[in-house]
Coordinates of C-alpha atoms in Angstrom, one line a residue:
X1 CA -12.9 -30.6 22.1
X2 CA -11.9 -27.0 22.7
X3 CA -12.3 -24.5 20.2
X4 CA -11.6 -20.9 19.9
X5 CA -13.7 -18.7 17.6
X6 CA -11.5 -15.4 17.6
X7 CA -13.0 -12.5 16.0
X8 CA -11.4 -11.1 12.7
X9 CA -14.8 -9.3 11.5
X10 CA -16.0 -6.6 12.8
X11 CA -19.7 -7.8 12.1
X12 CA -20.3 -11.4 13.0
X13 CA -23.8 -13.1 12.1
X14 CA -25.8 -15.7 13.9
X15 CA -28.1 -17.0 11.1
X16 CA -27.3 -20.0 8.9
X17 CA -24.3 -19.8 7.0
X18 CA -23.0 -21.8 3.7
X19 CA -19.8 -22.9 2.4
X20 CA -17.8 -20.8 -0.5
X21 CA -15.9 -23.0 -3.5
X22 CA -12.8 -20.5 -4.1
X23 CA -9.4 -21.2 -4.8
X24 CA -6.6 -19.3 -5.2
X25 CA -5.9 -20.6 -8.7
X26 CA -9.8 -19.2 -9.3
X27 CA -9.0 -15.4 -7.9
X28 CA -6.1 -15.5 -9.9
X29 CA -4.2 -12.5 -9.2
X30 CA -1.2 -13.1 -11.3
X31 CA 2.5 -11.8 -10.7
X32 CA 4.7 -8.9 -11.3
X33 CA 8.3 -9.2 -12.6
X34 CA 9.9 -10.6 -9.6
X35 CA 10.0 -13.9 -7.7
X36 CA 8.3 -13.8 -4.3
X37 CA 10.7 -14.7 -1.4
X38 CA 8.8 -15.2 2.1
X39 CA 11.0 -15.2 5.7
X40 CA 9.4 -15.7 9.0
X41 CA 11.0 -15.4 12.8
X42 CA 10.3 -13.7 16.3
X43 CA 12.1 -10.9 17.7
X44 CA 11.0 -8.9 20.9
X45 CA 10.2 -5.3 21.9
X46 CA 12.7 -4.6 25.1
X47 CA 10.6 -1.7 25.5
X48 CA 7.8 -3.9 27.1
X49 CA 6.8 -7.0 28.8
X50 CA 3.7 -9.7 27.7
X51 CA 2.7 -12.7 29.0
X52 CA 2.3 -16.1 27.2
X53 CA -1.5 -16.9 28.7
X54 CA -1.6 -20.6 28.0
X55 CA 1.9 -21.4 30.4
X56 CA -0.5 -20.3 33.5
X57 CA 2.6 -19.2 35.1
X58 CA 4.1 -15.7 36.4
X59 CA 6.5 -15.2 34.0
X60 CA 6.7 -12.1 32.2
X61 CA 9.1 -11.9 29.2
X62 CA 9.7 -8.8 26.8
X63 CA 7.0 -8.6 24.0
X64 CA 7.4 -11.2 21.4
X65 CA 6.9 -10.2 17.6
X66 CA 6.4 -12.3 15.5
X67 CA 7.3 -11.4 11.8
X68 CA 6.4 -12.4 8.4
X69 CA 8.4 -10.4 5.3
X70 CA 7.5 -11.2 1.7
X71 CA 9.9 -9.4 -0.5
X72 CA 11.2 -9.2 -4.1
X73 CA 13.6 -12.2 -5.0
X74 CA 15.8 -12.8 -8.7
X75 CA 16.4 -16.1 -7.3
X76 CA 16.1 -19.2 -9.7
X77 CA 13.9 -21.6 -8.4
X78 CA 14.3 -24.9 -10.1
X79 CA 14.3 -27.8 -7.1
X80 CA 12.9 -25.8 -4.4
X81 CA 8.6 -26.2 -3.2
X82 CA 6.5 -22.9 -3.0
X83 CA 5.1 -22.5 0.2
X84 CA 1.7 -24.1 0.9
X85 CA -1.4 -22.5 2.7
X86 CA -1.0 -25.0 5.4
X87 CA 2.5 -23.5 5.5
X88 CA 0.8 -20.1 6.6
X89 CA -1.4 -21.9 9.1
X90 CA 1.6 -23.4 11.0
X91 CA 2.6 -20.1 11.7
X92 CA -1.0 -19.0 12.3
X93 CA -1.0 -21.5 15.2
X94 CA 2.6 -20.3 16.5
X95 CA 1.2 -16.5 16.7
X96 CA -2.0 -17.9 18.4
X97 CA 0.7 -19.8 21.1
X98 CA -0.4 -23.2 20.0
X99 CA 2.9 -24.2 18.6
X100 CA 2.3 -27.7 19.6
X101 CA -0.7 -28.5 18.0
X102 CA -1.5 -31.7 15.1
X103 CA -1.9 -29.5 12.1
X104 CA -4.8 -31.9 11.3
X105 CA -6.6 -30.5 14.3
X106 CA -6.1 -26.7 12.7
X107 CA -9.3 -26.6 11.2
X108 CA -11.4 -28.0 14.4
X109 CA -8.9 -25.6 16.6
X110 CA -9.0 -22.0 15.0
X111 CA -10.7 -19.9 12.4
X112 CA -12.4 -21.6 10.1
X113 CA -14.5 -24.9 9.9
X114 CA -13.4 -28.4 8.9
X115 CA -14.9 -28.9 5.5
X116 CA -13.3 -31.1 2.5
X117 CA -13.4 -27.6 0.9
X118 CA -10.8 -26.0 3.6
X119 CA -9.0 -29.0 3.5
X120 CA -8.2 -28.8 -0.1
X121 CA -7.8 -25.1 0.5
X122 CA -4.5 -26.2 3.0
X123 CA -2.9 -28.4 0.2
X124 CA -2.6 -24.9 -2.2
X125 CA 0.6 -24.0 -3.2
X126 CA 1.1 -20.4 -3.3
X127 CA 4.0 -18.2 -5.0
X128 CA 6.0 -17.6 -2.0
X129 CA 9.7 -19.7 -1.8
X130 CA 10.9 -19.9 2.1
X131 CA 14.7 -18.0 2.7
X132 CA 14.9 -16.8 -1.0
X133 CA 17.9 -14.6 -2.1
X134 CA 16.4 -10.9 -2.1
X135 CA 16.7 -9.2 -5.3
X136 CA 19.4 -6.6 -5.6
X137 CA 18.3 -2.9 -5.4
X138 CA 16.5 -1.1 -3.1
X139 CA 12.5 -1.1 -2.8
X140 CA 9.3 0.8 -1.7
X141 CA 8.2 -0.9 1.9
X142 CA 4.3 -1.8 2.8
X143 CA 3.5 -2.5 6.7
X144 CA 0.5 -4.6 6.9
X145 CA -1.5 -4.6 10.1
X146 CA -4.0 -7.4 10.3
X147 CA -7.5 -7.1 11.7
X148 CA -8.5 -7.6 15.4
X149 CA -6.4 -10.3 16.9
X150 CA -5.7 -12.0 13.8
X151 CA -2.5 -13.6 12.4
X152 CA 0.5 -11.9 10.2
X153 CA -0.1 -14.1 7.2
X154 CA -4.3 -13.3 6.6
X155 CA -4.0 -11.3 3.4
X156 CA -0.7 -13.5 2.2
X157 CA -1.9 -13.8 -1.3
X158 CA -2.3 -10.1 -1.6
X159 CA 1.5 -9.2 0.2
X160 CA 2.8 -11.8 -2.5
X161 CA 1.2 -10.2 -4.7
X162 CA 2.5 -7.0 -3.9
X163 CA 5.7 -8.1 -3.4
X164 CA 5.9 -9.7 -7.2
X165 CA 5.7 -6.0 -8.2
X166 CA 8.8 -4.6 -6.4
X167 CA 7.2 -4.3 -2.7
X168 CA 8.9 -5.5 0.6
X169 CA 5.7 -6.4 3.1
X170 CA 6.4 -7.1 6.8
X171 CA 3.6 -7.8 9.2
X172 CA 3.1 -9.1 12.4
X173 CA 0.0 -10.6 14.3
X174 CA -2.8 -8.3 15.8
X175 CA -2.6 -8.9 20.0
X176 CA -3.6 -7.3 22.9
X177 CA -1.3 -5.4 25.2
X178 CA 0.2 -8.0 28.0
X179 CA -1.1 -11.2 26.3
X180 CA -2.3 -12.8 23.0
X181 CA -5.9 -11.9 23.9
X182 CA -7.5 -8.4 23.5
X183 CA -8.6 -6.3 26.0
X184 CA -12.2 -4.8 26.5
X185 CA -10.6 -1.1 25.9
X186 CA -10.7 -0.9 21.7
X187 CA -8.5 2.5 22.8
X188 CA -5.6 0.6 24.5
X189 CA -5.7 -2.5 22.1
X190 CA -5.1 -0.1 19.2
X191 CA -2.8 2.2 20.8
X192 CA -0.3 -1.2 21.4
X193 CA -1.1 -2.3 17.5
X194 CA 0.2 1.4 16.7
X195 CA 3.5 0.6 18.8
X196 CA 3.9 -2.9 16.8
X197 CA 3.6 -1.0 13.4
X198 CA 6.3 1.2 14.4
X199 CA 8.0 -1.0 15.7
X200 CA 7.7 -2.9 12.3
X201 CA 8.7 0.4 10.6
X202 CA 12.1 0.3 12.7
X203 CA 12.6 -3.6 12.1
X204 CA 12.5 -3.5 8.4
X205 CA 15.2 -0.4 8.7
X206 CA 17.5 -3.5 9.4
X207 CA 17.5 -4.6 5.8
X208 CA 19.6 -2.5 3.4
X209 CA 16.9 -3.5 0.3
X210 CA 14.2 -1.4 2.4
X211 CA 13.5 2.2 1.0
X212 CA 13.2 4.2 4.2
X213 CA 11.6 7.0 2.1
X214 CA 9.5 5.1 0.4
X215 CA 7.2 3.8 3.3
X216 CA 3.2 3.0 3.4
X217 CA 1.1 1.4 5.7
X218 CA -1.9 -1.0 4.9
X219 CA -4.3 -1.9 7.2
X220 CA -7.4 -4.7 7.6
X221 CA -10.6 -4.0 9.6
X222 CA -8.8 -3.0 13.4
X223 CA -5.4 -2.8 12.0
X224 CA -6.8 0.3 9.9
X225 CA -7.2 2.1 12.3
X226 CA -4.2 1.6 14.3
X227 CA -2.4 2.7 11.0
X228 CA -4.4 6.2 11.1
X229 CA -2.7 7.4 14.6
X230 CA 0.5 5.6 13.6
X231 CA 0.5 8.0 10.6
X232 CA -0.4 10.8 12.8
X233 CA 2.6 10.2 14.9
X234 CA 5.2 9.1 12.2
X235 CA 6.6 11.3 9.1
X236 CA 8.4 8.2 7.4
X237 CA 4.9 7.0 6.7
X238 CA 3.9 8.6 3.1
X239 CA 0.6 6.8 2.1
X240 CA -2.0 4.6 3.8
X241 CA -4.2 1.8 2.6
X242 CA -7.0 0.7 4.4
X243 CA -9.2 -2.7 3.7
X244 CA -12.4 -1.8 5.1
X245 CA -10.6 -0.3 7.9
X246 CA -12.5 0.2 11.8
X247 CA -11.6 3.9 11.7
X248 CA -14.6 4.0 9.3
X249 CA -17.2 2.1 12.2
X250 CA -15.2 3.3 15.4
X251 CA -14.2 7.0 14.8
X252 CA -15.1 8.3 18.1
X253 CA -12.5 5.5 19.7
X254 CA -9.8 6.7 17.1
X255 CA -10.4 10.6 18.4
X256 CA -9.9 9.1 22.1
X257 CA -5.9 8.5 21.2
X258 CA -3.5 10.9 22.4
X259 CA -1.7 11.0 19.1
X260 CA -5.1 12.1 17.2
X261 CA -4.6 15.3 14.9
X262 CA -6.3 15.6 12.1
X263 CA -4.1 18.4 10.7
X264 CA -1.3 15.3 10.9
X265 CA -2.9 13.0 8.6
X266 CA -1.8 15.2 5.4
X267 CA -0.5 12.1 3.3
X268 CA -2.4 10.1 0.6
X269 CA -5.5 8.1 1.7
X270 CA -7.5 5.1 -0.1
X271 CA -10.3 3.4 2.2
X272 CA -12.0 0.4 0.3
X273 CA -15.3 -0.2 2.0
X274 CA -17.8 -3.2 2.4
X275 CA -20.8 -3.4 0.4
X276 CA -24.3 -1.7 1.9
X277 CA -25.4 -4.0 4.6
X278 CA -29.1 -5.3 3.9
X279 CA -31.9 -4.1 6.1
X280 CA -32.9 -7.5 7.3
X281 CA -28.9 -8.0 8.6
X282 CA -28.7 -4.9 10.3
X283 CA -32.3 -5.6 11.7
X284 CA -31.4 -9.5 13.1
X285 CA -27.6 -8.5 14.0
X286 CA -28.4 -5.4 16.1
X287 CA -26.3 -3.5 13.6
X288 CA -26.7 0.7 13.4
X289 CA -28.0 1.3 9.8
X290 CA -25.5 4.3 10.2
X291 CA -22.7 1.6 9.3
X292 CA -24.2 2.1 6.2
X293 CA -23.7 5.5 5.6
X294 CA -21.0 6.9 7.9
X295 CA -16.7 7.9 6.6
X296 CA -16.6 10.5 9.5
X297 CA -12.5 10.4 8.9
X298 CA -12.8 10.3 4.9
X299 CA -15.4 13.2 5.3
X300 CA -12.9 15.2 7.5
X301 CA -9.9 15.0 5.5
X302 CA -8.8 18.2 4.6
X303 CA -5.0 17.7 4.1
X304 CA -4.2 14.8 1.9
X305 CA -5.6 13.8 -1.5
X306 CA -8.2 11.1 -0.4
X307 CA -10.2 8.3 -2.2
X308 CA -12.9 6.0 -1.6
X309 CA -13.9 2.8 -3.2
X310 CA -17.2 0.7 -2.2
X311 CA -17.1 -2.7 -3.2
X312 CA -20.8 -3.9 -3.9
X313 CA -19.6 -7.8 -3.5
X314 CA -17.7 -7.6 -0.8
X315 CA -18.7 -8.3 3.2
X316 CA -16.3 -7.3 5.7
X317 CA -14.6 -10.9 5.8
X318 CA -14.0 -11.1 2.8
X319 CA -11.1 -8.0 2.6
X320 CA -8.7 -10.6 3.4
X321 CA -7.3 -13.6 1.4
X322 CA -8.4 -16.1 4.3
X323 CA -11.9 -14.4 4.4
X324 CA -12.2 -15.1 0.7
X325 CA -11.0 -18.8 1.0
X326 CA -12.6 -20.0 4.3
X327 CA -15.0 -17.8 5.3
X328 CA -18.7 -18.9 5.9
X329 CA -21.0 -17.4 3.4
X330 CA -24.0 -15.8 4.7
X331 CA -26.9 -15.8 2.5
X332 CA -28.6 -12.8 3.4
X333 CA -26.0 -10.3 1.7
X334 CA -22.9 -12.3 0.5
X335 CA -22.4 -12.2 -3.6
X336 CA -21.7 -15.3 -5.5
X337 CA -18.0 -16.8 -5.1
X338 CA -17.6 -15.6 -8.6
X339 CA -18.4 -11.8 -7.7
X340 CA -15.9 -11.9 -4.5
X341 CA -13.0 -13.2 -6.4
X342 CA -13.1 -10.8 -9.2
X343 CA -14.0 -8.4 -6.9
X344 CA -10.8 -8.7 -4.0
X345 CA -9.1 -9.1 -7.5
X346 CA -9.8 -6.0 -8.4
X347 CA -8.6 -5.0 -4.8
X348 CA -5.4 -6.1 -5.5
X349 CA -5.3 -3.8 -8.6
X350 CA -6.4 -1.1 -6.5
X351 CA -3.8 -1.6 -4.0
X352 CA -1.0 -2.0 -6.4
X353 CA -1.3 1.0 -9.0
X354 CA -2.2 3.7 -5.4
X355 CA 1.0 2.2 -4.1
X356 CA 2.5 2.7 -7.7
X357 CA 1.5 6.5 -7.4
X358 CA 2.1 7.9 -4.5
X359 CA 5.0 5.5 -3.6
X360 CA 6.8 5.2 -7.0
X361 CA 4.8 8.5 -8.8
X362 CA 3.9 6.2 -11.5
X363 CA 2.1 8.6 -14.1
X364 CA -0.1 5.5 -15.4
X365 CA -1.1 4.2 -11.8
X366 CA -1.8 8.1 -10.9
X367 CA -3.7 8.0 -13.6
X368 CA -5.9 4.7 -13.3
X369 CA -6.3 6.2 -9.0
X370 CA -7.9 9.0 -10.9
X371 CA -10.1 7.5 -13.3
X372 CA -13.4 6.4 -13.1
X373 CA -13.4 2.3 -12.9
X374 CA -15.4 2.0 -15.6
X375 CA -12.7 3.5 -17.5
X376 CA -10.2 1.1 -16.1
X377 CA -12.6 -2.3 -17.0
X378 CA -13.8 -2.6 -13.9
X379 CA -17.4 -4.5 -14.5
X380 CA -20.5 -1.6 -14.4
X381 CA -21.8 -2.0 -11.0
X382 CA -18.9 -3.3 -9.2
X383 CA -16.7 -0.2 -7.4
X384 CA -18.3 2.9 -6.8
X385 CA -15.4 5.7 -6.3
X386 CA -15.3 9.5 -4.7
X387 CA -12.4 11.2 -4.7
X388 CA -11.6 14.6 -3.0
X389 CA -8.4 17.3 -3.5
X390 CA -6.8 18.2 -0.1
X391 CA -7.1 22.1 0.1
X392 CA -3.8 22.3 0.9
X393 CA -2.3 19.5 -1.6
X394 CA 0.5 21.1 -4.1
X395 CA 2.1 18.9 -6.5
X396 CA 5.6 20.5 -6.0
X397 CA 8.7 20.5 -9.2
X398 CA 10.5 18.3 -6.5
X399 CA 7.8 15.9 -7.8
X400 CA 7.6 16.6 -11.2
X401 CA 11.4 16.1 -11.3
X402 CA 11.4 12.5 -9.2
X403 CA 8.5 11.7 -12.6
X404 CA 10.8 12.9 -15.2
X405 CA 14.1 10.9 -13.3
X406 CA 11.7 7.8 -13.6
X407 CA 11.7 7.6 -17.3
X408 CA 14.9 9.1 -18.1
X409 CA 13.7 13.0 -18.9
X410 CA 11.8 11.5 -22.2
X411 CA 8.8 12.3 -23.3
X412 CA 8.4 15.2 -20.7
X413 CA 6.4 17.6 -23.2
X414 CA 3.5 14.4 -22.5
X415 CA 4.4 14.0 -18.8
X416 CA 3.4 17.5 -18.2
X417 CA 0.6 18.0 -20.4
X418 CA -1.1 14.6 -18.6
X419 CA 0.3 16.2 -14.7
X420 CA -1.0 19.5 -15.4
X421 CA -4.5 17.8 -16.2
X422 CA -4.1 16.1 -12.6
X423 CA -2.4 18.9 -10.8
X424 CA -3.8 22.1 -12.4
X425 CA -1.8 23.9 -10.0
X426 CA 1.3 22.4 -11.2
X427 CA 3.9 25.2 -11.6
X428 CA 7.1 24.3 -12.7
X429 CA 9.1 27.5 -12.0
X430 CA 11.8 28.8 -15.5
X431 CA 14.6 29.1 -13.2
X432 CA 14.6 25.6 -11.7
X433 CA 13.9 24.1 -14.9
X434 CA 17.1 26.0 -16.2
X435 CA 18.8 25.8 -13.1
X436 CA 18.3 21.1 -13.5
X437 CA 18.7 21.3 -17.0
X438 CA 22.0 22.5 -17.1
X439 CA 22.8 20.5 -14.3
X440 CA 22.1 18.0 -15.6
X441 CA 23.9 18.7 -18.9
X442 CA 26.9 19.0 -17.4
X443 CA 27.1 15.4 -16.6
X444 CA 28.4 14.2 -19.8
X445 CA 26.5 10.8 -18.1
X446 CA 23.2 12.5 -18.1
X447 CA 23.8 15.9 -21.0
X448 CA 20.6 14.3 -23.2
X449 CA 18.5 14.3 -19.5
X450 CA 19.3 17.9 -19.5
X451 CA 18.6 19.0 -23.4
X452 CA 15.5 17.3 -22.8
X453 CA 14.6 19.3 -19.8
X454 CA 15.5 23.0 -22.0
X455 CA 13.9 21.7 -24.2
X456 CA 10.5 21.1 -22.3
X457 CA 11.2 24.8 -20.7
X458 CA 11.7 26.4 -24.0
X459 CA 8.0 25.4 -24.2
X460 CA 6.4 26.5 -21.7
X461 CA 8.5 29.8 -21.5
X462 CA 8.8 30.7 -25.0
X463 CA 9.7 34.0 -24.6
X464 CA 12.6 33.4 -22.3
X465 CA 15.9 34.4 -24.3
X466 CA 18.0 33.0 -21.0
X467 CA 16.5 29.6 -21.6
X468 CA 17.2 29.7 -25.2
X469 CA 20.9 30.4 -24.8
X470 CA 20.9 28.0 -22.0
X471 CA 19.8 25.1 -24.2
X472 CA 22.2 26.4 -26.9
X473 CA 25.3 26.3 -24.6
X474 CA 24.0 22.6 -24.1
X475 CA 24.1 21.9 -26.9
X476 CA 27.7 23.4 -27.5
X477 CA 28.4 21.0 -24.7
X478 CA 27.4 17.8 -26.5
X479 CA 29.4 18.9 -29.8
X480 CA 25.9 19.8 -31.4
X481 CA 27.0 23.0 -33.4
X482 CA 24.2 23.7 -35.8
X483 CA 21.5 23.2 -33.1
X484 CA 23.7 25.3 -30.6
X485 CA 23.8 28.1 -33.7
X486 CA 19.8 27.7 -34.3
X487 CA 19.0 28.2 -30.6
X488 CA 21.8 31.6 -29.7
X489 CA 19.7 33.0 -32.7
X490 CA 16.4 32.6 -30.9
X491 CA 17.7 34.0 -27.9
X492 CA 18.9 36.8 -29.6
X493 CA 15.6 37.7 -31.2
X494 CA 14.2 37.2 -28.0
X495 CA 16.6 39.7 -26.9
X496 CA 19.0 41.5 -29.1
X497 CA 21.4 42.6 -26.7
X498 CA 22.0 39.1 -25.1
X499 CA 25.9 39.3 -25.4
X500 CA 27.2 35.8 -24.5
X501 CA 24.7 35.1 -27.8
X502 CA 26.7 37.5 -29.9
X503 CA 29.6 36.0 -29.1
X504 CA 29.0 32.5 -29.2
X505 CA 27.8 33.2 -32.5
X506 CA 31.2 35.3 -33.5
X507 CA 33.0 31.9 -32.3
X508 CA 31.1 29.9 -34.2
X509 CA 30.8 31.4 -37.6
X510 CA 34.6 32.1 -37.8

């Protein structure tokens, strides 16, 4: 019987190898506030041609792309079946051009081997509902580029996941430049998985719920690194994600791209990394103990903020939902099924609240990316962090401002005491905050928003008579005489000859 073993590790192992008992009710990631609705079709790239290798014919036909979208849905699901994990593999098998084939062969065919385990593991339902409604509003967009020549839907628990929290997630398959198989030129194949992401990028345009302002890109193993020079080459892109990405182990191949410039990659960076690889592996693999040891792009960054998580439990494979639930174990290194759930749990977490931060500028998922993960639960011993400040990186008032829209201008005198802790070169300048505040007061829809801003100025400028009579003509504005009285007398301490003051007052005391 023919089988293909296609590579979705970087690392593959030769020694005996033992089956895991996960599930995905046993990760357990949980969901966010929305429904999950999951879509798949093909479209094609005009822009170039591929070949469909199995038809052993001459044809040539514009590239194919295959595309999976999770995204927020409100829908009501009463009579309608989640999608199943053998759901997933069906398309799996269409992205690998075997479209044809008994889905109780899948398991003898692809991936992964045929154990009662895996077996069971096709039967799980997940939290995905084919074709349902997409939530109204407009959200935050993730592209997800799978590792070396592997299949849209290989982390599909996490882009549920992510998409239960407010996130649209489009992905297509990892393949090589003019058919499904990969070249021997690492260069080329991820120069032609850069054009699919931004390709992706301009696909999901087509969908008026897709933020184009708010856009990241996450990447597994190959697909990592494709995302790096499709950042390098594309300002929409404001944050990237990578899952153990190759950029880490093939650096010299990423520099080899055209669109390489460091002084380019200048937005927001988290790299999760594998666990230390044993001496006896990288002895009986042939594996440089550099592996180990080496973040030549992390250790170069110089304009974005950057972090970096090592995840003691976690191999390679296992950065991926099918990696956690079919992969072989190998006893030399792998943790206990236990220690990889929690840990790609934990993952997950990580993924969601960076995402949060620099996508939504959460203040509480800013904050969790900054602390230590002791200090968010994470188990002593599980994630090791580093973190560095890009020399350049200034957290602007345009950003300050998009924090204080998010929660409706309240509690500002504790949104910039906890910013200023992260940002100590915050500077929010006394005529911008006057300049919004009485913008905003204006607007008898948003006059509080702007009080609230004065006020938060009066603060931090206390000596500023302007800002004291500004905050008092608010408060004229909203029919608030007594506070509008208190504050024109502050002003005028603050400056005696402040005339509008005087005669504001003379108005008001008649």
């Amino acid at each position: 019987m023919m089988r293909f073993l296609l590579v979705t590790s970087l690392i593959l192992f030769q020694t005996p190898l033992i089956f895991g008992q996960t599930s995905l009710k046993k990760i357990d990631l949980g969901k966010g506030e929305f429904q999950v609705g999951f879509q798949h079709y093909t479209t094609s790239d005009s822009t170039r041609t591929y070949q469909r290798i199995y038809d052993y014919n001459n044809e040539v036909h514009t590239r194919p792309i295959p595309i999976s979208i999770w995204y927020p849905s409100n829908a009501k699901i009463e009579n309608g079946q989640p999608i199943s994990v053998l759901n997933y593999f069906e398309i799996l098998k269409e992205e690998e051009e075997w479209e044809y084939l008994p889905n109780e062969q899948l398991l003898n065919w692809f991936y992964y081997s045929n154990t009662v385990a895996n077996q069971n593991h096709l039967k799980e339902q997940t939290i995905a509902y084919p074709n349902a409604e997409f939530a109204e509003g407009v959200f935050p967009v993730i592209i997800y580029a799978p590792s070396y020549h592997a299949s849209s839907i290989e982390n599909f628990a996490l882009c549920e996941f992510l998409a239960s929290h407010g996130y649209i997630v489009i992905s297509s398959p990892s393949r090589g430049t003019e058919t499904r198989w990969m070249s021997n030129d690492n260069r080329k194949n991820m120069e032609t998985q850069s054009r699919d992401v931004a390709f992706l990028i301009k696909e999901i345009g087509k969908f008026p719920t897709a933020n184009p302002k708010q856009i990241a890109v996450m990447g597994f193993s190959f697909g990592g690194m494709a995302n790096v020079i499709t950042q390098m080459r594309n300002q929409q892109i404001k944050a990237i994600v990578s899952l153990d990405g190759t950029e880490r182990y093939q650096y010299e191949v990423l520099k080899k791209s055209p669109f390489f410039d460091r002084n380019k990659f200048d937005v927001p960076y988290l790299h999760m990394a594998q666990k230390e690889i044993p001496e006896q592996v990288l002895k009986e693999d042939e594996i440089p103990a550099m592996l180990n040891t080496a973040f030549l792009l992390y250790d170069s960054i110089t304009k974005s903020k950057a972090y970096q998580l090592r995840f003691h439990s976690l191999s390679h494979s296992y950065f991926s939902t099918l990696g956690v639930l079919f992969e072989k174990r190998d006893p030399r290194q792998d943790a206990s099924d236990a220690e990889i759930m929690e840990s790609y749990k934990w993952l997950t977490v990580y993924t969601l609240n960076f995402l949060n931060a620099f996508l939504k500028k959460d203040m509480s998922a800013i904050q969790f990316i900054e602390n230590k993960p002791l200090e968010n639960g994470v188990p002593d011993g599980l994630i090791d962090q580093k973190k560095k400040q890009a020399a350049t990186s200034i957290f602007s008032f345009q950003d300050f401002n998009e924090l204080a829209s998010k929660q409706n201008y309240e509690q500002l005198d504790e949104l910039y005491v906890t910013t200023l802790e992260i940002h100590p070169s915050l500077i929010l300048p006394e005529g911008n905050l006057n300049t919004l505040g009485l913008q905003l007061t204006f607007n008898t829809e948003t006059a509080m928003y702007g009080i609230n801003v004065l006020t938060l100025a009066t603060k931090i400028y206390p000596n500023s008579a302007n800002l004291y009579d500004s905050l008092a003509e608010a408060y004229l504005f909203v029919k608030n005489t007594k506070m509008a009285v208190l504050n024109f007398e502050k002003s005028l301490v603050l400056n005696p000859q402040n005339q509008n003051a005087i005669d504001r007052l003379k108005q008001l005391k008649r």
